XYZ file of C-alpha atoms in Angstrom:
656
model
C 0.005 -0.130 -0.081
C 1.002 3.370 -0.773
C 0.803 4.420 2.672
C 3.026 1.818 4.398
C 5.796 2.711 1.490
C 5.633 6.628 2.312
C 6.011 5.721 5.952
C 4.304 7.774 8.922
C 6.066 10.828 8.494
C 5.989 11.345 4.980
C 2.311 10.389 4.889
C 1.225 13.081 7.542
C 3.618 15.537 5.499
C 1.620 14.560 2.527
C -1.704 15.005 4.123
C -0.861 18.283 5.253
C 0.233 19.424 1.908
C -2.973 18.678 0.519
C -4.890 20.332 3.370
C -6.358 17.158 5.128
C -5.044 15.570 8.431
C -4.112 11.948 8.450
C -6.839 9.774 7.733
C -10.669 10.843 7.148
C -13.996 10.090 9.039
C -17.276 9.899 7.014
C -20.230 12.267 8.084
C -22.722 10.148 6.375
C -26.451 10.740 6.012
C -28.566 8.142 7.509
C -29.386 6.745 3.967
C -26.186 6.783 2.961
C -25.919 4.387 0.072
C -28.675 6.412 -1.913
C -29.417 10.157 -2.469
C -33.237 9.588 -1.320
C -35.920 6.536 -1.547
C -38.954 7.832 -3.237
C -42.326 6.855 -2.514
C -43.119 6.735 -6.112
C -40.858 4.507 -8.019
C -38.353 6.069 -10.695
C -39.972 4.675 -13.873
C -43.401 4.484 -12.507
C -44.801 7.184 -15.420
C -42.542 5.438 -18.435
C -45.389 3.022 -19.699
C -48.051 5.462 -19.615
C -46.407 8.754 -20.886
C -48.265 10.250 -23.888
C -46.472 10.028 -27.157
C -44.653 12.945 -29.125
C -47.466 14.519 -31.153
C -46.814 14.600 -35.280
C -47.958 18.140 -36.058
C -50.367 18.474 -39.014
C -48.177 19.243 -42.180
C -50.071 22.461 -42.995
C -49.499 23.745 -39.222
C -45.941 23.055 -39.608
C -45.641 24.571 -42.898
C -47.412 27.721 -41.574
C -44.921 28.127 -38.673
C -42.081 27.372 -41.147
C -42.993 30.219 -43.264
C -43.508 32.622 -40.247
C -39.880 31.874 -39.226
C -38.731 32.654 -42.834
C -40.291 35.919 -43.219
C -38.025 38.233 -41.218
C -35.371 36.559 -43.318
C -36.070 36.864 -46.655
C -36.874 39.731 -48.886
C -40.210 39.889 -50.949
C -38.855 38.067 -53.767
C -37.052 35.379 -51.808
C -40.229 34.639 -49.439
C -42.862 34.331 -52.397
C -40.541 31.723 -53.757
C -40.073 29.820 -50.277
C -43.899 30.145 -50.017
C -44.448 28.600 -53.586
C -42.046 25.852 -52.755
C -43.602 25.004 -49.434
C -47.269 24.781 -51.208
C -45.658 22.562 -53.761
C -44.272 20.247 -51.110
C -47.552 20.474 -49.141
C -49.589 18.825 -52.176
C -47.050 16.596 -53.426
C -43.879 14.761 -51.584
C -44.553 16.217 -48.166
C -48.057 14.992 -48.266
C -46.844 11.436 -49.161
C -43.975 11.725 -46.529
C -45.992 12.844 -43.780
C -48.640 10.041 -44.420
C -45.597 7.375 -44.353
C -44.173 9.001 -41.042
C -47.724 8.884 -39.437
C -48.009 5.090 -40.458
C -44.603 4.545 -39.211
C -44.963 6.070 -35.786
C -48.337 4.120 -35.395
C -46.303 0.976 -35.765
C -43.604 2.056 -33.081
C -45.696 3.060 -30.086
C -43.131 2.212 -27.496
C -40.838 5.366 -28.586
C -41.094 8.773 -30.358
C -40.972 9.607 -34.283
C -37.785 11.821 -33.613
C -35.995 9.706 -31.534
C -34.563 7.226 -33.942
C -33.714 10.214 -36.937
C -32.129 12.346 -33.788
C -29.977 9.681 -32.553
C -28.943 8.914 -36.015
C -28.228 12.486 -36.462
C -25.818 12.743 -33.641
C -23.966 9.572 -34.464
C -23.585 9.850 -38.001
C -21.736 13.445 -37.357
C -18.351 13.096 -38.471
C -17.107 16.175 -36.844
C -15.280 15.908 -33.672
C -17.302 15.949 -30.524
C -15.101 18.633 -28.849
C -16.319 21.988 -29.379
C -19.158 20.752 -31.903
C -21.442 19.186 -29.692
C -20.015 18.325 -26.039
C -21.611 20.959 -23.599
C -20.121 21.855 -20.049
C -21.919 22.511 -16.996
C -19.849 24.433 -13.848
C -20.921 23.554 -10.436
C -21.533 26.480 -7.831
C -18.792 26.293 -5.259
C -19.146 24.549 -1.917
C -20.396 27.201 0.461
C -18.086 26.143 3.113
C -14.550 26.961 1.683
C -12.839 24.155 3.354
C -14.634 21.813 1.105
C -13.516 23.240 -2.083
C -10.269 21.555 -1.647
C -9.458 19.216 -4.666
C -9.231 15.993 -2.819
C -12.289 16.865 -0.543
C -14.529 17.954 -3.293
C -13.720 15.018 -5.749
C -14.456 12.485 -2.932
C -17.782 14.201 -1.899
C -18.881 14.284 -5.563
C -17.736 10.967 -6.442
C -19.976 9.647 -3.605
C -22.773 11.546 -4.382
C -22.775 10.274 -7.673
C -22.537 6.820 -6.946
C -25.346 7.366 -4.365
C -27.765 8.695 -7.656
C -26.460 5.640 -9.422
C -27.529 3.407 -6.640
C -31.065 5.375 -6.129
C -31.594 5.133 -10.049
C -30.964 1.472 -10.442
C -33.094 0.526 -7.435
C -35.883 2.570 -8.800
C -35.805 4.918 -5.663
C -34.724 8.322 -7.751
C -38.069 10.300 -7.459
C -39.507 10.768 -10.809
C -39.182 13.825 -12.877
C -42.500 15.557 -12.563
C -43.643 19.199 -13.269
C -46.353 20.323 -10.638
C -49.201 22.815 -11.580
C -49.597 22.975 -8.122
C -46.488 22.676 -6.199
C -48.089 21.428 -2.977
C -48.436 18.178 -4.082
C -44.953 17.617 -4.588
C -44.857 17.121 -0.447
C -48.246 15.696 -0.123
C -48.066 12.012 0.869
C -51.560 11.580 -0.059
C -50.413 12.171 -3.700
C -47.507 9.899 -3.411
C -49.393 6.926 -2.091
C -52.331 7.385 -4.569
C -49.831 7.498 -7.323
C -47.941 4.367 -6.257
C -50.829 2.314 -6.313
C -52.056 2.952 -9.549
C -50.856 0.738 -12.056
C -48.249 1.831 -14.677
C -50.410 1.626 -17.321
C -52.408 4.348 -16.164
C -50.173 6.249 -13.615
C -49.596 9.425 -15.740
C -53.231 9.720 -16.140
C -53.477 9.824 -12.288
C -51.417 12.446 -12.119
C -52.359 14.545 -14.570
C -55.898 14.576 -13.127
C -54.356 16.864 -10.086
C -52.217 19.088 -12.580
C -48.731 17.132 -12.265
C -47.087 16.002 -15.443
C -44.583 13.357 -15.213
C -41.534 13.891 -17.757
C -39.454 11.059 -19.690
C -36.879 9.655 -17.731
C -35.459 6.981 -20.794
C -32.241 8.998 -21.128
C -30.998 8.235 -17.654
C -30.004 4.382 -18.637
C -27.147 5.860 -20.372
C -26.042 8.639 -17.994
C -23.703 5.798 -16.322
C -21.577 3.284 -17.492
C -21.570 4.751 -21.109
C -19.738 5.783 -23.959
C -20.184 6.789 -27.459
C -17.622 4.154 -29.730
C -16.445 5.874 -32.795
C -17.326 3.487 -35.968
C -16.969 4.279 -39.686
C -19.505 6.464 -40.768
C -21.811 6.057 -37.656
C -20.865 5.717 -34.161
C -22.750 3.471 -31.752
C -23.602 3.979 -28.081
C -22.333 1.592 -25.293
C -23.730 0.696 -21.970
C -22.437 -1.671 -19.354
C -24.776 -3.362 -17.352
C -22.897 -3.848 -13.943
C -19.479 -2.306 -13.807
C -18.168 -1.112 -10.723
C -15.177 0.823 -11.353
C -14.693 4.578 -11.928
C -12.179 6.095 -14.460
C -9.657 8.555 -13.462
C -7.868 10.626 -15.457
C -4.641 12.554 -13.989
C -1.953 14.270 -16.782
C -3.178 12.221 -19.616
C -3.045 8.909 -17.638
C -5.632 6.129 -17.050
C -6.539 4.822 -13.470
C -9.442 2.149 -12.662
C -10.512 1.167 -9.161
C -13.931 -0.425 -7.896
C -16.036 2.312 -5.903
C -18.702 -0.340 -5.455
C -18.027 -3.871 -3.802
C -20.070 -6.906 -4.891
C -23.273 -5.792 -3.504
C -23.066 -2.223 -4.604
C -22.156 -0.943 -1.299
C -20.025 2.430 -1.677
C -16.420 2.409 -0.715
C -15.432 4.147 2.451
C -14.506 8.008 1.785
C -11.342 7.219 3.537
C -10.515 4.770 0.877
C -11.524 6.434 -1.992
C -9.494 9.749 -1.239
C -6.837 7.239 -0.416
C -6.880 6.286 -4.342
C -7.197 9.780 -5.480
C -4.078 10.670 -3.423
C -2.010 7.652 -4.946
C -3.152 8.704 -8.458
C -1.896 12.286 -7.973
C 1.381 11.183 -6.739
C 2.106 8.648 -9.304
C 0.723 10.669 -12.274
C 3.561 13.247 -11.725
C 4.142 13.902 -15.289
C 2.802 13.875 -18.895
C 2.728 10.687 -21.041
C 4.850 10.809 -24.034
C 1.936 10.127 -26.406
C -1.266 10.817 -24.728
C -3.963 8.750 -25.967
C -6.913 10.739 -25.322
C -6.098 13.266 -27.947
C -7.796 10.766 -30.018
C -11.156 11.467 -28.518
C -10.959 15.072 -30.293
C -10.489 13.725 -33.669
C -12.610 13.453 -36.989
C -14.933 10.311 -35.911
C -14.030 8.426 -39.277
C -10.156 9.219 -38.401
C -10.735 7.926 -34.599
C -12.901 4.918 -35.687
C -9.894 3.891 -37.879
C -7.112 4.618 -35.329
C -9.431 2.666 -32.562
C -9.406 -0.432 -34.359
C -5.793 -0.133 -34.753
C -5.539 -0.193 -30.981
C -8.007 -3.205 -31.011
C -5.609 -4.939 -33.217
C -2.735 -3.846 -31.043
C -3.792 -5.787 -28.131
C -5.449 -2.721 -26.329
C -9.021 -4.353 -26.325
C -9.181 -5.064 -22.399
C -8.140 -1.470 -21.356
C -10.657 0.182 -23.370
C -13.202 -1.826 -22.209
C -12.492 -0.709 -19.042
C -12.638 2.717 -20.373
C -15.778 2.645 -21.831
C -17.631 0.593 -19.272
C -16.532 2.631 -16.190
C -19.212 4.323 -14.261
C -18.077 7.606 -15.188
C -14.763 9.480 -15.777
C -13.084 11.663 -13.155
C -10.621 14.235 -14.529
C -8.384 15.332 -11.752
C -6.771 18.429 -13.210
C -3.323 20.318 -12.613
C -4.804 23.676 -13.233
C -5.858 26.712 -11.217
C -8.161 28.864 -13.242
C -7.217 32.440 -12.796
C -10.929 33.615 -14.322
C -14.339 32.428 -15.297
C -13.188 32.570 -18.716
C -10.419 30.279 -18.001
C -12.781 27.960 -16.352
C -14.802 27.652 -19.084
C -12.247 27.138 -21.325
C -11.013 24.118 -18.809
C -14.609 22.841 -19.064
C -15.202 22.904 -22.364
C -12.188 21.319 -23.927
C -9.366 21.773 -21.430
C -6.076 20.691 -22.540
C -6.987 17.768 -24.322
C -4.688 15.144 -22.851
C -6.785 14.624 -19.531
C -10.083 14.341 -21.101
C -11.995 11.285 -22.640
C -14.695 13.225 -24.437
C -16.462 9.932 -25.695
C -17.677 9.322 -22.184
C -21.279 10.048 -21.129
C -19.841 12.598 -18.659
C -16.637 13.507 -17.416
C -16.910 15.149 -13.888
C -13.736 17.579 -13.768
C -12.370 18.873 -10.512
C -9.203 21.861 -11.175
C -6.530 22.064 -8.590
C -8.552 24.521 -6.605
C -11.605 22.395 -6.288
C -13.568 23.923 -9.084
C -16.059 21.497 -10.349
C -17.997 20.801 -13.580
C -19.429 18.438 -15.806
C -18.504 17.903 -19.507
C -20.923 15.470 -21.395
C -21.131 13.771 -24.975
C -24.374 14.587 -26.328
C -25.664 11.865 -28.462
C -27.369 10.103 -25.868
C -29.141 12.757 -23.782
C -29.773 16.590 -23.214
C -29.503 19.206 -20.394
C -32.688 17.943 -18.748
C -31.205 14.361 -17.704
C -27.730 15.862 -16.740
C -29.213 19.340 -14.652
C -31.285 16.761 -12.596
C -27.876 14.609 -11.937
C -25.977 17.936 -11.306
C -28.859 19.103 -9.027
C -28.965 16.110 -6.834
C -25.126 15.603 -6.759
C -24.466 19.166 -5.472
C -27.368 19.132 -2.930
C -26.318 15.738 -1.446
C -22.261 16.373 -1.638
C -23.094 19.866 0.206
C -25.890 18.967 2.721
C -24.230 15.447 3.351
C -20.617 15.377 2.725
C -19.162 12.286 3.193
C -15.522 13.502 3.560
C -14.620 16.257 6.415
C -11.670 18.283 5.507
C -10.193 18.281 9.371
C -11.309 14.506 10.784
C -8.715 11.843 11.971
C -8.828 8.215 11.545
C -6.735 5.328 12.035
C -7.773 3.199 9.165
C -4.721 2.090 6.530
C -5.947 1.646 3.200
C -4.849 -1.106 0.449
C -4.646 0.410 -2.927
C -6.471 -1.669 -5.686
C -5.817 1.102 -8.374
C -4.826 -0.261 -11.794
C -3.017 2.076 -14.080
C -4.004 1.599 -17.830
C -0.756 0.877 -19.857
C -1.571 1.023 -23.759
C 0.467 -0.859 -26.543
C 1.043 1.946 -29.272
C 2.803 1.205 -32.576
C 4.134 3.770 -34.876
C 0.925 4.356 -36.590
C -1.036 5.134 -33.329
C 2.012 7.399 -32.010
C 1.751 9.136 -35.400
C -2.269 9.846 -35.273
C -1.687 10.484 -31.596
C 0.674 13.493 -32.866
C -1.555 14.822 -35.514
C -4.765 14.925 -33.351
C -2.767 16.812 -30.552
C -1.648 19.047 -33.227
C -5.093 19.589 -34.832
C -6.848 20.097 -31.601
C -4.846 22.539 -30.268
C -5.275 24.684 -33.740
C -9.004 24.409 -33.305
C -8.943 25.519 -29.699
C -7.029 28.684 -30.447
C -9.274 29.623 -32.896
C -12.614 29.653 -30.302
C -12.999 32.885 -28.009
C -15.207 32.575 -24.919
C -16.306 35.406 -23.039
C -18.782 35.538 -19.718
C -21.151 38.417 -19.418
C -22.847 39.557 -16.540
C -25.529 42.364 -16.497
C -26.911 43.409 -12.698
C -29.229 46.444 -13.568
C -32.358 43.607 -13.215
C -33.039 39.956 -13.592
C -36.282 37.543 -13.568
C -37.921 39.239 -10.670
C -37.932 42.361 -12.200
C -39.299 41.319 -15.613
C -41.793 39.187 -14.041
C -43.287 42.379 -12.274
C -43.618 44.205 -15.932
C -45.432 41.032 -16.714
C -43.311 39.720 -19.322
C -41.267 36.834 -19.969
C -37.597 36.678 -18.806
C -36.654 34.237 -21.401
C -38.160 36.406 -23.894
C -36.676 39.592 -23.258
C -33.113 37.833 -23.216
C -33.890 36.374 -26.383
C -34.942 39.969 -27.639
C -31.769 41.615 -26.218
C -29.602 39.164 -28.643
C -31.743 40.098 -31.677
C -31.415 43.617 -31.035
C -27.751 43.113 -30.323
C -27.067 41.389 -33.566
C -29.185 43.962 -35.709
C -27.142 46.989 -33.987
C -23.751 45.170 -34.841
C -24.503 43.872 -38.281
C -27.518 45.759 -39.410
C -29.711 42.477 -40.082
C -31.405 39.854 -38.780
C -30.410 36.021 -39.077
C -31.395 32.771 -38.161
C -31.349 31.823 -34.380
C -31.941 28.747 -32.313
C -33.375 28.242 -28.891
C -33.486 24.583 -27.356
C -36.512 23.479 -25.738
C -37.165 20.147 -24.197
C -39.912 17.835 -24.988
C -39.225 15.418 -22.421
C -43.079 15.890 -21.415
C -43.743 12.932 -23.967
C -42.412 9.327 -24.268
C -38.507 9.725 -25.876
C -38.902 13.343 -26.357
C -35.647 15.134 -27.062
C -35.809 18.704 -28.051
C -37.667 20.942 -29.958
C -36.684 24.464 -32.106
C -37.803 27.823 -30.627
C -37.239 30.173 -33.392
C -36.642 33.710 -31.480
C -35.944 35.677 -34.755
C -39.732 36.997 -35.719
C -40.865 39.591 -37.622
C -42.128 41.136 -34.390
C -38.568 41.012 -33.167
C -37.214 42.209 -36.064
C -39.663 45.443 -36.333
C -38.695 45.706 -32.424
C -34.861 46.039 -33.328
C -35.030 48.391 -36.065
C -37.311 50.553 -33.861
C -34.523 50.582 -30.930
C -31.421 50.745 -33.117
C -32.637 52.928 -36.122
C -35.726 54.810 -35.036
C -35.251 55.529 -31.498
C -35.590 59.325 -31.678
C -38.880 58.794 -33.503
C -40.689 56.596 -31.150
C -42.089 57.076 -27.890
C -41.545 55.192 -24.872
C -44.926 53.649 -24.494
C -44.741 52.708 -28.149
C -41.334 50.658 -27.804
C -42.593 49.454 -24.338
C -45.773 47.844 -26.412
C -43.515 46.467 -29.142
C -41.603 44.571 -26.304
C -44.360 43.335 -25.104
C -45.873 42.106 -27.985
C -42.594 39.846 -28.535
C -42.711 38.555 -24.967
C -46.495 37.143 -25.984
C -45.229 36.046 -29.244
C -42.268 34.147 -27.573
C -44.316 32.797 -24.903
C -46.400 31.560 -27.670
C -43.484 30.051 -29.314
C -42.184 28.275 -26.135
C -45.479 26.704 -25.450
C -46.008 25.266 -29.044
C -42.608 23.759 -28.953
C -42.689 22.221 -25.390
C -46.077 20.533 -26.737
C -44.337 19.070 -29.679
C -45.695 21.554 -32.013
C -42.804 23.267 -33.488
C -41.620 22.631 -36.854
C -38.363 21.866 -37.048
C -38.467 18.397 -35.798
C -41.085 17.172 -38.117
C -39.256 18.639 -41.265
C -36.110 17.020 -39.908
C -38.160 13.650 -39.584
C -39.717 14.220 -43.388
C -36.202 14.585 -44.813
C -34.594 11.728 -43.183
C -37.427 9.419 -43.730
C -36.774 9.993 -47.745
C -32.988 10.166 -47.297
C -32.937 6.827 -45.358
C -35.239 5.108 -48.438
C -32.683 6.177 -50.973
C -35.138 8.570 -52.331
C -34.207 12.104 -54.408
C -34.676 14.930 -51.606
C -37.581 16.932 -52.307
C -36.897 20.226 -53.482
C -38.121 21.707 -50.483
C -35.017 20.689 -48.384
C -32.896 21.762 -51.496
C -34.385 25.347 -51.364
C -31.535 28.080 -50.235
C -34.043 29.426 -47.598
C -34.266 26.257 -45.714
C -30.542 25.608 -45.788
C -30.223 29.274 -44.488
C -32.510 28.912 -41.929
C -30.766 25.522 -40.460
C -27.463 27.646 -40.522
C -28.134 29.047 -37.008
C -25.892 32.119 -36.553
C -27.339 32.574 -32.934
C -27.549 29.189 -31.112
C -28.800 29.562 -27.575
C -29.466 27.308 -24.805
C -30.360 27.667 -20.848
C -29.991 25.807 -17.740
C -31.023 27.393 -14.809
C -30.546 25.984 -10.976
C -28.875 27.201 -7.759
C -26.243 24.269 -8.440
C -25.134 25.858 -11.820
C -22.533 28.610 -11.834
C -22.580 28.740 -15.517
C -22.559 26.658 -18.425
C -21.804 26.802 -22.199
C -21.035 25.015 -25.760
C -19.145 25.985 -28.786
C -20.826 27.716 -31.802
C -22.409 25.555 -34.347
C -21.578 27.394 -37.522
C -17.982 28.988 -38.207
C -19.724 32.473 -38.437
C -21.853 32.482 -35.162
C -22.130 32.587 -31.660
C -22.762 30.034 -29.020
C -24.661 31.479 -25.860
C -25.422 29.661 -22.889
C -27.292 32.068 -20.818
C -29.046 32.444 -17.469
C -31.830 35.042 -15.941
C -31.252 34.465 -12.218
C -33.632 36.475 -9.991
C -31.716 39.803 -9.706
C -29.491 39.905 -12.702
C -28.571 37.997 -15.911
C -25.652 36.660 -18.110
C -24.595 34.446 -20.548
C -21.542 32.454 -21.532
C -20.404 33.352 -25.244
C -18.449 31.199 -27.872
C -17.421 32.277 -31.236
C -14.261 31.860 -33.766
C -14.692 35.721 -34.530
C -12.734 36.713 -31.401
C -13.426 40.685 -32.301
C -16.893 40.357 -33.406
C -17.448 38.581 -29.644
C -16.340 41.078 -27.747
C -18.612 43.406 -29.977
C -21.254 41.704 -29.426
C -21.251 41.256 -25.732
C -20.676 45.062 -25.810
C -23.920 45.551 -27.749
C -25.471 43.465 -25.750
C -25.165 45.286 -22.724
C -26.448 48.166 -24.866
C -29.486 46.770 -25.910
C -30.432 45.213 -22.370
C -29.801 49.085 -21.067
C -32.232 50.015 -24.045
C -34.730 47.481 -22.667
C -34.603 48.919 -19.279
C -34.835 52.193 -19.870
C -37.814 51.740 -22.003
C -39.747 49.551 -18.921
C -38.612 52.429 -16.477
C -40.550 54.978 -18.810
C -37.268 56.623 -20.119
C -36.824 58.065 -23.431
C -33.863 56.620 -25.495
C -31.067 58.908 -26.107
């Protein structure tokens, strides 16, 4: 054991150097293997969830044309409208009928599930920067617990508690409560629990409670994306007990669960982590993990070479690990540097194909980087919320406790056989990754004059106000409106994924023009009314999207159906306007929670902006990314200007 090898004096010195006394005593909550035990079983509602509706084709095309109108001139719009009408009467009508027939034969899932998985898994671009988002956890409220080893151990244990709760059907189901009092009602919980799973959703619905789909949780743990030629695969192990830990580009595994799924004692976990930090004191000559930053077809080819070189067992251990813990040897100087660390890091200390990686910096900052094909932000945010709450309220590891326990280290370092071809591929991947990450800029923005509480008092939508500010900002900076994307969950339906809200509308275009170009010609009352109309329209778009009545996923499924059957692509999808509206210059998403400090993702197009935003009670902000460094800084300057304009208007002050 490493502790015996160090000797008593050396062991005490090291514990002091990392801010801990020798040995650890756990402070365990009463149910120390689970985050909680729900009265209602986790998957109680899955069988009876409503199915994602397929909108009527004429409604989809009407919404599509409304979204196109602000982006096109009169001639372009008339042409696109003509193409849409021909599609509605011809190829679209047939494809829609076939999609409905296919959906009726597959009542176990949604019409968008397979096409959406196929879209992600068939993409050949690197997952890092292009697909994987990140979430930064709020620091532990007690400073002493933000030590790297303490925080890592507490988050590991809380994560395994979440896994145990999920596996044993003890995790509370995701439910949106129209009347929040029901969330605490024993009567409600006991009544719902007794209902057969075939009707349980309807019982909740009767009291204004809406259970959500939880199918994505099955790939949260023990999962990886496996690179394959042309289309990747998702792999999930059923019963692995080991954790993957990365430090300085080295891979280690050790069991955190015993044979009956009891969690390893906190002192044993932290001892393993200390052993790993001590041993992995320098970088490997060839850091294998750079390969996960590569083009997917290239990575698939090199992975096959790794298998043929005798690395199959090691790759299995990586793929099947419960999750990946990245112990970084960096100390971010500010939030921008932390964001870069969590979005892409240095490349050598990540395995971007894991379903998620828990990243802990040298100063105890924590975050999640997750692979996007298996699931969306709803499942990851729930995981983050539970783990943050449990680790801060019931920390398993205390910073200054004593114990006389001696731990035997059972940690295995994974050593790989790398031939010249594989080494060359790692070198090339490393170089390409460094070049890509240097091109991307990321900046954090905060606006402190108002937040959600103020906007709600104005009887407007906080989300709509931020989206409008983005529209005004782009118009102010570039003098035009562009395609924009806002993600909206459709988890209210079985195997729902996301739908697109299109924030760019004729109303936001007119409002942007009025505020930027006609500010001296419009009264404050007139401008306020325009903002109010934008808010109402955005709320309508939100509601339609959440209820599965957007247009993007329907059209995407129709196109996928035609392509998958080898048919010629209908003219509708070849229209320049259709291609343009899917080139999303402004791509936005929001995850709001007290557990989340910030979040973000890369821009989805080379000339665009990726905006992860949050509207909190008293302020709002975002994490913005772009490959256009100068334009990004100007965008955020204009965003502050736009928010000030909105604030002045809502306060009744004329624009200057």
